[in-house]
Tab-separated table of C-alpha atoms in Angstrom:
chain	number	residue	atom	x	y	z
A	25	UNK	CA	10.963	16.959	3.318
A	26	UNK	CA	9.534	18.081	7.450
A	27	UNK	CA	12.658	17.869	10.388
A	28	UNK	CA	9.959	18.801	14.139
A	29	UNK	CA	10.895	18.830	17.453
A	30	UNK	CA	6.866	19.200	18.464
A	31	UNK	CA	6.217	14.851	18.682
A	32	UNK	CA	9.068	14.328	21.341
A	33	UNK	CA	7.741	15.860	24.371
A	34	UNK	CA	4.454	14.623	22.959
A	35	UNK	CA	6.135	11.333	22.698
A	36	UNK	CA	7.617	11.870	25.711
A	37	UNK	CA	4.831	12.830	27.685
A	38	UNK	CA	2.814	9.999	26.435
A	39	UNK	CA	5.063	7.598	27.527
A	40	UNK	CA	5.365	8.933	31.146
A	41	UNK	CA	2.276	9.078	31.883
A	42	UNK	CA	0.915	5.637	30.995
A	43	UNK	CA	4.059	4.822	33.203
A	44	UNK	CA	2.936	6.175	36.240
A	45	UNK	CA	-0.425	4.606	36.239
A	46	UNK	CA	-0.242	1.318	34.572
A	47	UNK	CA	-2.022	0.213	37.295
A	48	UNK	CA	-5.021	2.396	36.192
A	49	UNK	CA	-8.352	0.442	34.365
A	50	UNK	CA	-7.706	3.590	31.475
A	51	UNK	CA	-4.000	3.268	31.550
A	52	UNK	CA	-4.407	-0.354	30.502
A	53	UNK	CA	-6.997	0.439	27.612
A	54	UNK	CA	-4.611	2.683	26.754
A	55	UNK	CA	-1.978	0.788	26.878
A	56	UNK	CA	-4.001	-2.267	24.679
A	57	UNK	CA	-4.955	0.498	22.032
A	58	UNK	CA	-0.821	1.411	20.913
A	59	UNK	CA	0.147	-2.179	20.059
A	60	UNK	CA	-3.499	-2.502	18.506
A	61	UNK	CA	-3.438	0.755	15.875
A	62	UNK	CA	0.524	-0.355	15.413
A	63	UNK	CA	-0.877	-3.470	14.376
A	64	UNK	CA	-3.832	-1.898	12.481
A	65	UNK	CA	-1.547	0.560	10.377
A	66	UNK	CA	1.782	-0.923	10.456
A	67	UNK	CA	2.932	-1.982	7.162
A	68	UNK	CA	4.954	-4.696	7.195
A	69	UNK	CA	7.462	-4.042	10.316
A	70	UNK	CA	7.290	-7.199	13.010
A	71	UNK	CA	5.856	-6.096	16.167
A	72	UNK	CA	7.299	-9.246	17.642
A	73	UNK	CA	10.429	-9.659	19.207
A	74	UNK	CA	11.778	-13.116	18.631
A	75	UNK	CA	14.663	-12.076	16.121
A	76	UNK	CA	16.269	-9.139	16.787
A	77	UNK	CA	17.626	-6.701	13.784
A	78	UNK	CA	20.544	-4.980	15.650
A	79	UNK	CA	23.220	-4.385	12.441
A	80	UNK	CA	25.959	-6.642	12.590
A	81	UNK	CA	28.810	-4.218	14.019
A	82	UNK	CA	26.228	-4.341	17.408
A	83	UNK	CA	25.190	-0.329	16.900
A	84	UNK	CA	21.822	-1.099	15.705
A	85	UNK	CA	19.415	1.873	14.665
A	86	UNK	CA	16.977	1.505	17.913
A	87	UNK	CA	16.135	5.750	18.252
A	88	UNK	CA	17.236	7.196	15.416
A	89	UNK	CA	16.134	10.342	14.176
A	90	UNK	CA	13.356	9.165	11.491
A	91	UNK	CA	9.843	10.304	12.452
A	92	UNK	CA	8.329	7.112	10.056
A	93	UNK	CA	5.248	6.772	8.619
A	94	UNK	CA	2.228	4.674	10.207
A	95	UNK	CA	5.175	2.942	13.176
A	96	UNK	CA	4.166	4.348	16.709
A	97	UNK	CA	6.773	6.149	18.751
A	98	UNK	CA	7.176	3.544	21.289
A	99	UNK	CA	8.064	0.651	18.661
A	100	UNK	CA	11.034	2.782	17.360
A	101	UNK	CA	11.742	3.730	20.320
A	102	UNK	CA	12.226	-0.217	21.535
A	103	UNK	CA	13.317	-2.132	19.110
A	104	UNK	CA	15.984	-1.921	16.342
A	105	UNK	CA	14.263	-1.597	12.478
A	106	UNK	CA	14.052	-3.593	10.021
A	107	UNK	CA	16.460	-2.088	7.680
A	108	UNK	CA	16.526	-3.463	3.708
A	109	UNK	CA	19.536	-2.630	2.443
A	110	UNK	CA	19.440	-4.268	-0.945
A	111	UNK	CA	17.259	-6.017	-3.590
A	112	UNK	CA	17.357	-8.874	-6.259
A	113	UNK	CA	14.219	-9.709	-8.580
A	114	UNK	CA	11.459	-10.438	-6.138
A	115	UNK	CA	13.845	-10.671	-2.648
A	116	UNK	CA	14.999	-8.158	-0.806
A	117	UNK	CA	18.432	-8.591	1.884
A	118	UNK	CA	18.541	-6.825	5.379
A	119	UNK	CA	22.093	-5.151	6.453
A	120	UNK	CA	22.675	-8.299	7.985
A	121	UNK	CA	22.438	-10.293	4.933
A	122	UNK	CA	19.058	-12.421	5.690
A	123	UNK	CA	17.075	-12.586	2.526
A	124	UNK	CA	12.873	-12.521	2.385
A	125	UNK	CA	10.680	-12.680	-0.288
A	126	UNK	CA	9.007	-9.638	-0.710
A	127	UNK	CA	5.166	-10.763	-0.589
A	128	UNK	CA	4.037	-6.847	-0.831
A	129	UNK	CA	6.694	-5.455	-3.826
A	130	UNK	CA	7.581	-2.624	-1.616
A	131	UNK	CA	4.048	-0.972	-0.844
A	132	UNK	CA	2.460	-2.623	-3.823
A	133	UNK	CA	5.170	-0.705	-6.103
A	134	UNK	CA	8.001	-2.523	-7.085
A	135	UNK	CA	6.117	-4.717	-10.111
A	136	UNK	CA	9.035	-5.264	-12.007
A	137	UNK	CA	10.798	-6.725	-9.110
A	138	UNK	CA	13.897	-4.182	-7.347
A	139	UNK	CA	16.926	-4.862	-9.783
A	140	UNK	CA	15.809	-4.309	-12.781
A	141	UNK	CA	18.609	-2.787	-15.046
A	142	UNK	CA	16.532	-1.623	-17.687
A	143	UNK	CA	14.983	1.254	-15.029
A	144	UNK	CA	17.933	2.187	-13.663
A	145	UNK	CA	19.887	2.858	-16.529
A	146	UNK	CA	17.347	5.013	-17.627
A	147	UNK	CA	17.112	7.156	-14.662
A	148	UNK	CA	20.693	7.094	-15.133
A	149	UNK	CA	20.891	8.279	-18.925
A	150	UNK	CA	17.841	10.961	-17.760
A	151	UNK	CA	20.465	12.146	-14.852
A	152	UNK	CA	23.175	12.597	-17.489
A	153	UNK	CA	21.196	14.833	-19.885
A	154	UNK	CA	19.145	16.981	-17.840
A	155	UNK	CA	18.203	16.171	-14.294
A	156	UNK	CA	15.600	18.879	-13.434
A	157	UNK	CA	13.105	20.994	-15.267
A	158	UNK	CA	9.962	22.183	-14.113
A	159	UNK	CA	6.348	21.733	-15.706
A	160	UNK	CA	5.572	25.757	-14.850
A	161	UNK	CA	4.430	28.809	-17.891
A	162	UNK	CA	4.240	26.211	-20.798
A	163	UNK	CA	7.630	25.186	-19.939
A	164	UNK	CA	8.742	21.841	-19.753
A	165	UNK	CA	10.931	18.282	-20.718
A	166	UNK	CA	10.672	15.984	-23.731
A	167	UNK	CA	10.311	13.219	-21.208
A	168	UNK	CA	6.643	14.423	-19.416
A	169	UNK	CA	5.162	14.970	-22.467
A	170	UNK	CA	6.136	12.160	-24.227
A	171	UNK	CA	5.203	10.133	-20.545
A	172	UNK	CA	1.769	12.043	-20.463
A	173	UNK	CA	0.835	11.510	-24.305
A	174	UNK	CA	1.592	7.423	-23.055
A	175	UNK	CA	-0.573	7.894	-20.521
A	176	UNK	CA	-3.616	9.079	-22.503
A	177	UNK	CA	-3.126	5.723	-24.681
A	178	UNK	CA	-2.625	3.531	-22.681
A	179	UNK	CA	-5.921	3.786	-20.610
A	180	UNK	CA	-8.720	3.189	-22.905
A	181	UNK	CA	-11.716	2.625	-20.645
A	182	UNK	CA	-12.347	5.611	-21.323
A	183	UNK	CA	-10.964	8.970	-23.298
A	184	UNK	CA	-9.025	11.216	-21.536
A	185	UNK	CA	-7.457	14.300	-22.788
A	186	UNK	CA	-5.048	15.539	-20.001
A	187	UNK	CA	-2.325	14.385	-17.284
A	188	UNK	CA	-1.353	16.407	-14.450
A	189	UNK	CA	2.309	14.750	-12.982
A	190	UNK	CA	1.846	14.463	-9.021
A	191	UNK	CA	4.654	12.673	-6.581
A	192	UNK	CA	2.814	10.272	-5.665
A	193	UNK	CA	-1.338	8.761	-5.118
A	194	UNK	CA	-1.882	11.371	-1.828
A	195	UNK	CA	-0.531	13.964	-4.264
A	196	UNK	CA	-2.943	13.043	-7.269
A	197	UNK	CA	-5.978	12.405	-5.258
A	198	UNK	CA	-6.206	15.730	-3.255
A	199	UNK	CA	-5.184	17.129	-7.349
A	200	UNK	CA	-8.149	16.168	-8.249
A	201	UNK	CA	-9.861	17.698	-5.591
A	202	UNK	CA	-8.993	21.273	-6.711
A	203	UNK	CA	-9.557	19.842	-10.450
A	204	UNK	CA	-13.585	19.241	-9.691
A	205	UNK	CA	-12.980	21.823	-7.939
A	206	UNK	CA	-11.764	24.426	-10.208
A	207	UNK	CA	-13.778	22.212	-13.580
A	208	UNK	CA	-17.799	23.319	-11.209
A	209	UNK	CA	-16.471	26.872	-10.999
A	210	UNK	CA	-16.194	27.442	-14.159
A	211	UNK	CA	-19.568	25.630	-15.016
A	212	UNK	CA	-20.968	28.146	-13.008
A	213	UNK	CA	-21.870	25.703	-10.115
A	214	UNK	CA	-20.008	26.282	-7.116
A	215	UNK	CA	-22.246	24.393	-4.083
A	216	UNK	CA	-20.879	21.541	-6.056
A	217	UNK	CA	-17.730	20.786	-3.649
A	218	UNK	CA	-18.863	17.860	-0.841
A	219	UNK	CA	-17.268	14.886	-2.189
A	220	UNK	CA	-18.401	11.031	-1.305
A	221	UNK	CA	-16.066	8.116	-0.483
A	222	UNK	CA	-16.506	4.519	0.066
A	223	UNK	CA	-15.416	3.409	4.001
A	224	UNK	CA	-12.194	1.347	4.455
A	225	UNK	CA	-11.270	3.287	1.560
A	226	UNK	CA	-7.308	4.439	1.950
A	227	UNK	CA	-6.735	7.005	-1.045
A	228	UNK	CA	-3.155	8.522	0.414
A	229	UNK	CA	-2.717	10.590	3.948
A	230	UNK	CA	-2.639	13.876	3.020
A	231	UNK	CA	-5.436	16.027	4.018
A	232	UNK	CA	-7.651	15.450	1.641
A	233	UNK	CA	-6.599	12.027	0.468
A	234	UNK	CA	-6.414	10.490	4.239
A	235	UNK	CA	-10.024	12.679	4.339
A	236	UNK	CA	-10.970	10.791	1.955
A	237	UNK	CA	-9.585	7.311	2.874
A	238	UNK	CA	-12.000	5.700	4.918
A	239	UNK	CA	-10.041	4.476	7.882
A	240	UNK	CA	-10.439	5.653	11.656
A	241	UNK	CA	-6.521	6.465	12.105
A	242	UNK	CA	-6.129	8.454	8.720
A	243	UNK	CA	-8.835	11.120	10.728
A	244	UNK	CA	-7.887	10.581	14.785
A	245	UNK	CA	-5.952	12.406	16.238
A	246	UNK	CA	-5.637	15.107	13.233
A	247	UNK	CA	-8.622	16.482	13.377
A	248	UNK	CA	-9.957	14.976	10.123
A	249	UNK	CA	-12.185	13.978	7.758
A	250	UNK	CA	-12.526	17.607	6.744
A	251	UNK	CA	-16.387	18.465	6.379
A	252	UNK	CA	-16.979	18.522	3.311
A	253	UNK	CA	-15.759	14.725	2.059
A	254	UNK	CA	-19.161	12.206	3.089
A	255	UNK	CA	-18.529	8.691	3.630
A	256	UNK	CA	-21.112	5.635	1.826
A	257	UNK	CA	-20.835	1.912	2.631
A	258	UNK	CA	-17.916	0.039	2.706
A	259	UNK	CA	-18.367	-3.086	-0.114
A	260	UNK	CA	-17.229	-6.235	1.630
A	261	UNK	CA	-19.357	-8.482	1.469
A	262	UNK	CA	-18.295	-11.824	3.432
A	263	UNK	CA	-18.771	-8.968	6.179
A	264	UNK	CA	-21.430	-7.006	5.434
A	265	UNK	CA	-23.994	-9.366	4.032
A	266	UNK	CA	-27.630	-9.129	5.542
A	267	UNK	CA	-29.158	-13.097	6.109
A	268	UNK	CA	-29.769	-14.844	2.746
A	269	UNK	CA	-28.743	-11.371	0.318
A	270	UNK	CA	-27.007	-12.488	-2.260
A	271	UNK	CA	-24.237	-10.258	-3.984
A	272	UNK	CA	-26.280	-8.700	-6.589
A	273	UNK	CA	-28.525	-7.498	-4.029
A	274	UNK	CA	-26.128	-6.542	-1.580
A	275	UNK	CA	-24.947	-4.208	-4.223
A	276	UNK	CA	-28.707	-2.878	-4.995
A	277	UNK	CA	-28.559	-1.640	-1.164
A	278	UNK	CA	-25.010	0.424	-1.210
A	279	UNK	CA	-26.322	1.453	-4.284
A	280	UNK	CA	-30.046	2.525	-2.965
A	281	UNK	CA	-28.114	3.918	0.462
A	282	UNK	CA	-25.812	5.891	-2.279
A	283	UNK	CA	-28.749	7.825	-3.741
A	284	UNK	CA	-30.119	8.300	-0.079
A	285	UNK	CA	-27.090	9.837	0.939
A	286	UNK	CA	-26.616	11.950	-2.035
A	287	UNK	CA	-30.577	13.238	-2.198
A	288	UNK	CA	-30.297	14.049	1.279
A	289	UNK	CA	-27.025	16.155	1.116
A	290	UNK	CA	-28.594	17.392	-1.732
A	291	UNK	CA	-27.747	16.957	-5.439
A	292	UNK	CA	-26.569	20.332	-6.208
A	293	UNK	CA	-23.630	20.267	-3.110
A	294	UNK	CA	-21.723	17.080	-4.475
A	295	UNK	CA	-19.595	17.096	-6.719
A	296	UNK	CA	-17.367	13.760	-7.381
A	297	UNK	CA	-17.256	10.030	-6.163
A	298	UNK	CA	-14.355	8.158	-5.794
A	299	UNK	CA	-13.475	4.604	-5.551
A	300	UNK	CA	-10.125	2.030	-5.532
A	301	UNK	CA	-11.747	-0.925	-8.473
A	302	UNK	CA	-10.102	-3.495	-5.246
A	303	UNK	CA	-9.377	-1.649	-2.242
A	304	UNK	CA	-6.166	-2.644	-1.384
A	305	UNK	CA	-4.910	-0.516	1.999
A	306	UNK	CA	-7.946	-1.787	3.539
A	307	UNK	CA	-8.319	-5.583	3.562
A	308	UNK	CA	-8.339	-6.225	-0.281
A	309	UNK	CA	-11.991	-6.137	-0.839
A	310	UNK	CA	-12.588	-6.950	-4.625
A	311	UNK	CA	-16.507	-5.370	-5.427
A	312	UNK	CA	-19.057	-7.419	-5.506
A	313	UNK	CA	-21.487	-8.344	-8.446
A	314	UNK	CA	-23.035	-5.775	-10.362
A	315	UNK	CA	-21.719	-2.795	-7.621
A	316	UNK	CA	-19.809	-0.662	-9.872
A	317	UNK	CA	-22.575	-0.953	-12.490
A	318	UNK	CA	-25.147	0.165	-10.000
A	319	UNK	CA	-23.010	2.711	-8.194
A	320	UNK	CA	-22.042	4.120	-11.959
A	321	UNK	CA	-25.986	4.070	-12.594
A	322	UNK	CA	-26.786	6.547	-9.133
A	323	UNK	CA	-23.772	8.584	-9.521
A	324	UNK	CA	-24.758	9.733	-13.732
A	325	UNK	CA	-28.265	10.415	-12.216
A	326	UNK	CA	-26.940	13.132	-10.129
A	327	UNK	CA	-24.252	14.678	-12.646
A	328	UNK	CA	-21.572	13.159	-10.075
A	329	UNK	CA	-18.314	12.645	-11.377
A	330	UNK	CA	-16.609	9.490	-11.000
A	331	UNK	CA	-12.752	9.601	-9.827
A	332	UNK	CA	-11.113	6.052	-10.595
A	333	UNK	CA	-7.930	5.380	-7.747
A	334	UNK	CA	-5.603	3.187	-9.849
A	335	UNK	CA	-2.601	3.748	-7.272
A	336	UNK	CA	-2.776	0.283	-6.110
A	337	UNK	CA	-4.767	-2.123	-9.353
A	338	UNK	CA	-3.446	-0.165	-12.209
A	339	UNK	CA	-0.808	-1.090	-15.488
A	340	UNK	CA	-1.685	-5.204	-14.800
A	341	UNK	CA	-2.195	-5.902	-10.835
A	342	UNK	CA	-5.898	-7.324	-11.235
A	343	UNK	CA	-4.742	-9.054	-14.447
A	344	UNK	CA	-6.008	-6.264	-16.859
A	345	UNK	CA	-4.155	-3.394	-17.368
A	346	UNK	CA	-6.363	-1.316	-15.037
A	347	UNK	CA	-8.807	-1.782	-12.925
A	348	UNK	CA	-11.052	-0.048	-14.010
A	349	UNK	CA	-11.083	-2.714	-17.817
A	350	UNK	CA	-12.137	-5.644	-14.634
A	351	UNK	CA	-14.699	-3.626	-14.307
A	352	UNK	CA	-15.991	-1.447	-16.487
A	353	UNK	CA	-15.803	1.469	-14.391
A	354	UNK	CA	-15.977	4.638	-16.814
A	355	UNK	CA	-14.121	7.122	-14.893
A	356	UNK	CA	-14.393	10.795	-15.843
A	357	UNK	CA	-10.766	11.271	-13.947
A	358	UNK	CA	-7.688	8.136	-12.909
A	359	UNK	CA	-4.955	9.053	-9.929
A	360	UNK	CA	-1.791	6.828	-10.812
A	361	UNK	CA	0.948	6.251	-8.704
A	362	UNK	CA	3.235	3.421	-7.866
A	363	UNK	CA	3.109	1.208	-10.320
A	364	UNK	CA	3.965	3.612	-13.079
A	365	UNK	CA	7.653	3.742	-12.949
A	366	UNK	CA	7.987	0.294	-10.523
A	367	UNK	CA	8.128	2.682	-7.474
A	368	UNK	CA	11.966	3.388	-8.273
A	369	UNK	CA	11.965	6.957	-8.145
A	370	UNK	CA	8.623	8.519	-7.277
A	371	UNK	CA	5.205	9.720	-9.363
A	372	UNK	CA	2.277	10.328	-9.696
A	373	UNK	CA	-0.358	11.481	-12.186
A	374	UNK	CA	-4.077	12.269	-12.365
A	375	UNK	CA	-6.090	12.536	-16.200
A	376	UNK	CA	-7.654	15.352	-16.374
A	377	UNK	CA	-9.483	18.564	-18.874
A	378	UNK	CA	-8.899	22.014	-18.583
A	379	UNK	CA	-5.784	24.294	-17.026
A	380	UNK	CA	-5.866	25.718	-13.513
A	381	UNK	CA	-3.661	27.289	-11.310
A	382	UNK	CA	-1.851	24.289	-9.702
A	383	UNK	CA	1.447	22.650	-9.073
A	384	UNK	CA	4.523	21.126	-7.153
A	385	UNK	CA	8.375	21.688	-8.299
A	386	UNK	CA	9.061	18.603	-9.184
A	387	UNK	CA	5.631	17.860	-11.410
A	388	UNK	CA	6.549	15.204	-14.191
A	389	UNK	CA	10.488	15.662	-13.236
A	390	UNK	CA	12.204	14.541	-15.840
A	391	UNK	CA	13.800	11.610	-14.818
A	392	UNK	CA	10.965	10.073	-12.798
A	393	UNK	CA	9.095	10.514	-16.348
A	394	UNK	CA	11.708	9.270	-18.362
A	395	UNK	CA	11.848	5.814	-15.635
A	396	UNK	CA	8.058	5.840	-15.966
A	397	UNK	CA	8.146	5.814	-19.706
A	398	UNK	CA	10.395	2.199	-19.413
A	399	UNK	CA	8.379	1.131	-16.837
A	400	UNK	CA	5.188	0.703	-19.541
A	401	UNK	CA	7.673	-0.378	-22.258
A	402	UNK	CA	8.669	-3.285	-20.496
A	403	UNK	CA	5.452	-3.781	-19.096
A	404	UNK	CA	4.358	-3.754	-23.347
A	405	UNK	CA	7.209	-5.399	-24.634
A	406	UNK	CA	6.567	-8.524	-21.795
A	407	UNK	CA	3.324	-8.559	-22.255
A	408	UNK	CA	3.294	-7.998	-17.686
A	409	UNK	CA	-1.526	-8.601	-17.502
A	410	UNK	CA	-0.706	-11.863	-19.619
A	411	UNK	CA	2.708	-12.540	-17.678
A	412	UNK	CA	-0.123	-11.785	-14.288
A	413	UNK	CA	-2.873	-13.757	-15.392
A	414	UNK	CA	-0.682	-17.164	-16.169
A	415	UNK	CA	0.678	-16.751	-12.038
A	416	UNK	CA	-1.960	-15.876	-10.728
A	417	UNK	CA	-4.022	-18.506	-10.565
A	418	UNK	CA	-1.057	-20.722	-8.734
A	419	UNK	CA	-0.898	-17.230	-6.265
A	420	UNK	CA	-4.818	-17.133	-5.609
A	421	UNK	CA	-5.026	-21.246	-5.355
A	422	UNK	CA	-2.664	-22.261	-3.305
A	423	UNK	CA	-2.741	-19.477	-0.824
A	424	UNK	CA	-6.902	-20.094	-1.036
A	425	UNK	CA	-6.221	-23.912	0.019
A	426	UNK	CA	-5.515	-22.829	3.110
A	427	UNK	CA	-9.133	-21.305	3.658
A	428	UNK	CA	-10.271	-24.190	5.779
A	429	UNK	CA	-8.263	-23.380	8.774
A	430	UNK	CA	-9.666	-22.703	12.202
A	431	UNK	CA	-8.539	-19.291	12.448
A	432	UNK	CA	-8.911	-18.104	8.986
A	433	UNK	CA	-12.314	-16.066	8.504
A	434	UNK	CA	-11.779	-14.703	4.907
A	435	UNK	CA	-9.644	-15.479	2.327
A	436	UNK	CA	-9.732	-12.713	-0.755
A	437	UNK	CA	-8.204	-11.300	-3.409
A	438	UNK	CA	-7.637	-11.258	-7.279
A	439	UNK	CA	-5.074	-11.512	-9.748
A	440	UNK	CA	-1.940	-10.539	-7.704
A	441	UNK	CA	-3.395	-9.175	-5.129
A	442	UNK	CA	-4.635	-11.121	-1.442
A	443	UNK	CA	-5.437	-10.378	1.748
A	444	UNK	CA	-6.117	-13.459	4.753
A	445	UNK	CA	-8.407	-12.221	7.335
A	446	UNK	CA	-8.054	-13.786	10.786
A	447	UNK	CA	-11.120	-14.129	12.869
A	448	UNK	CA	-12.719	-17.098	15.974
A	449	UNK	CA	-15.184	-19.624	14.027
A	450	UNK	CA	-14.192	-18.208	10.427
A	451	UNK	CA	-16.722	-15.117	11.080
A	452	UNK	CA	-17.051	-12.019	10.616
A	453	UNK	CA	-18.750	-11.253	14.047
A	454	UNK	CA	-16.039	-13.133	16.105
A	455	UNK	CA	-12.636	-11.434	16.028
A	456	UNK	CA	-9.744	-12.674	18.302
A	457	UNK	CA	-9.362	-10.139	21.250
A	458	UNK	CA	-7.204	-7.861	19.355
A	459	UNK	CA	-3.984	-8.347	22.692
A	460	UNK	CA	-3.034	-11.144	21.292
A	461	UNK	CA	-2.017	-9.834	18.229
A	462	UNK	CA	-2.768	-12.739	15.627
A	463	UNK	CA	-2.115	-10.970	12.361
A	464	UNK	CA	1.611	-9.776	14.521
A	465	UNK	CA	2.144	-12.902	15.468
A	466	UNK	CA	2.058	-14.447	12.080
A	467	UNK	CA	3.451	-11.867	10.621
A	468	UNK	CA	6.553	-12.256	12.859
A	469	UNK	CA	6.875	-16.291	11.464
A	470	UNK	CA	6.482	-14.959	8.072
A	471	UNK	CA	9.454	-12.715	8.859
A	472	UNK	CA	11.257	-15.087	10.841
A	473	UNK	CA	11.129	-17.487	7.709
A	474	UNK	CA	12.235	-15.274	5.339
A	475	UNK	CA	9.269	-13.514	4.072
A	476	UNK	CA	7.062	-10.553	4.641
A	477	UNK	CA	3.766	-9.343	4.328
A	478	UNK	CA	2.181	-7.403	5.441
A	479	UNK	CA	-0.062	-6.556	8.617
A	480	UNK	CA	-3.370	-4.102	9.662
A	481	UNK	CA	-4.715	-5.551	12.979
A	482	UNK	CA	-5.603	-9.058	11.898
A	483	UNK	CA	-5.856	-8.322	7.928
A	484	UNK	CA	-2.636	-9.926	6.480
A	485	UNK	CA	-2.123	-8.887	2.786
A	486	UNK	CA	-0.281	-9.934	-0.394
A	487	UNK	CA	0.613	-8.801	-4.058
A	488	UNK	CA	4.138	-9.830	-4.741
A	489	UNK	CA	6.010	-8.001	-7.734
A	490	UNK	CA	4.403	-8.761	-11.536
A	491	UNK	CA	7.787	-10.745	-12.265
A	492	UNK	CA	7.131	-13.516	-9.462
A	493	UNK	CA	7.979	-17.025	-10.501
A	494	UNK	CA	6.676	-19.742	-10.597
A	495	UNK	CA	9.333	-20.921	-8.077
A	496	UNK	CA	8.409	-17.720	-5.621
A	497	UNK	CA	5.385	-18.088	-5.674
A	498	UNK	CA	5.114	-21.753	-4.224
A	499	UNK	CA	8.277	-20.621	-2.035
A	500	UNK	CA	5.484	-17.680	-0.555
A	501	UNK	CA	2.644	-20.420	-0.297
A	502	UNK	CA	5.166	-22.845	1.649
A	503	UNK	CA	6.381	-20.060	4.461
A	504	UNK	CA	2.974	-19.180	4.602
A	505	UNK	CA	1.872	-22.192	5.238
A	506	UNK	CA	4.284	-22.475	7.730
A	507	UNK	CA	3.652	-19.340	9.642
A	508	UNK	CA	-0.067	-20.327	9.479
A	509	UNK	CA	0.680	-23.824	11.538
A	510	UNK	CA	2.318	-21.571	14.608
A	511	UNK	CA	0.045	-18.767	14.181
A	512	UNK	CA	-2.509	-21.530	14.556
A	513	UNK	CA	-0.978	-23.019	17.826
A	514	UNK	CA	-0.522	-19.981	19.441
A	515	UNK	CA	-4.283	-19.073	19.085
A	516	UNK	CA	-4.662	-23.179	20.438
A	517	UNK	CA	-2.534	-21.468	23.671
A	518	UNK	CA	-3.890	-18.127	24.808
A	519	UNK	CA	-7.891	-20.218	23.789
A	520	UNK	CA	-6.488	-22.442	26.975
A	521	UNK	CA	-4.912	-19.419	28.936
A	522	UNK	CA	-8.365	-17.596	28.740
A	523	UNK	CA	-9.897	-20.684	30.406
């Protein structure tokens, strides 16, 4: 936990500056950029004020004391937050009792929904037995040992040796960097320090994880990325392929560009390459045909380690136990979190080799591990991968049926993860003016109708719980369709005003 007064003066100063100079061109640009950045990295909070989220008692939480993640200060100052109070399966309820279908499973993580009694009971039982003990100095707990063994056995894309526990995916990816450095130092290769990640990737928001991420908003104002992190091409075929270029040719070009970057920097300086099987927060970008086959060949050629970031994809999201299984990735290291405990308690992990002086107070927390063990049991007993594969076609096909909409450029996804990208003329080169806030408007319409989605600019992401039922998928599709129709009308109105 961090308690700070540092941002208060900065925020007040910025707001005062905007108010004083609202007539200037430079400030007008700032006023456009603020909501634009909010739209880009808000994870579902509506930017519209069509409905008040003020509590029934009239008190509300406008101007609350929490520094909210990925939320602009003006938003918490000017509007009430949506305060969620209760969860039941795939649904959430706010403090006023309004019901919402949670189409993002929290933040891609409540795989078993919000009211799985077995996970609650596992936590209570462990709390009553041993609420905490650490894992330093060869002292540990039985749940942490049992979970480590289960994870090594569950990940079969490539044999792993050890598991290191963290509290989040960000910490897991930070740990990977230290581990890779430690490994190369032990082998007498101290010059191998650089990491290659990809544009639009998301690997977390801590200093190193944010640097690995390829999203500008995570770098701006933070003096990031750190110098040892490099970025290569984003593998988004629809947006970046050349005229007439096939997916295989596109993958070859990106692999060649990666090799050129390695040779430019010096292969002896490159420690590892990190990638999500499907890029999540960057826009649900699925890899083009042969992409991972060709990229893996390049990094193997130059003795560069491959880190698979399975934080979003792991444990069934894509219709396979891990994304590595779906795309035949053979990583050297793996990061997992989110669905590991169905997000009932914070936990992350990295599969690794060796011993090193690094750790967290809550590494392998016995309660988090107990919940994660129970989650993995449920995934196996209920054959959750098969369940995802049964429901995914209804989800994917039902939403992709809206692809002909004049305001949709692309609907992409696989398994239970999908993204809609709004563009004009169905072209990646014709975005709507950012000040129109098309993505934010669509999100507000979904929220008004009782569904929560994620907005990132004019990209709408959905990744429902693995337990979502056919009836709930139909409800999701209905609300999406209604919100889309209203958003299409909004675009027509804005275009007519522009003329």
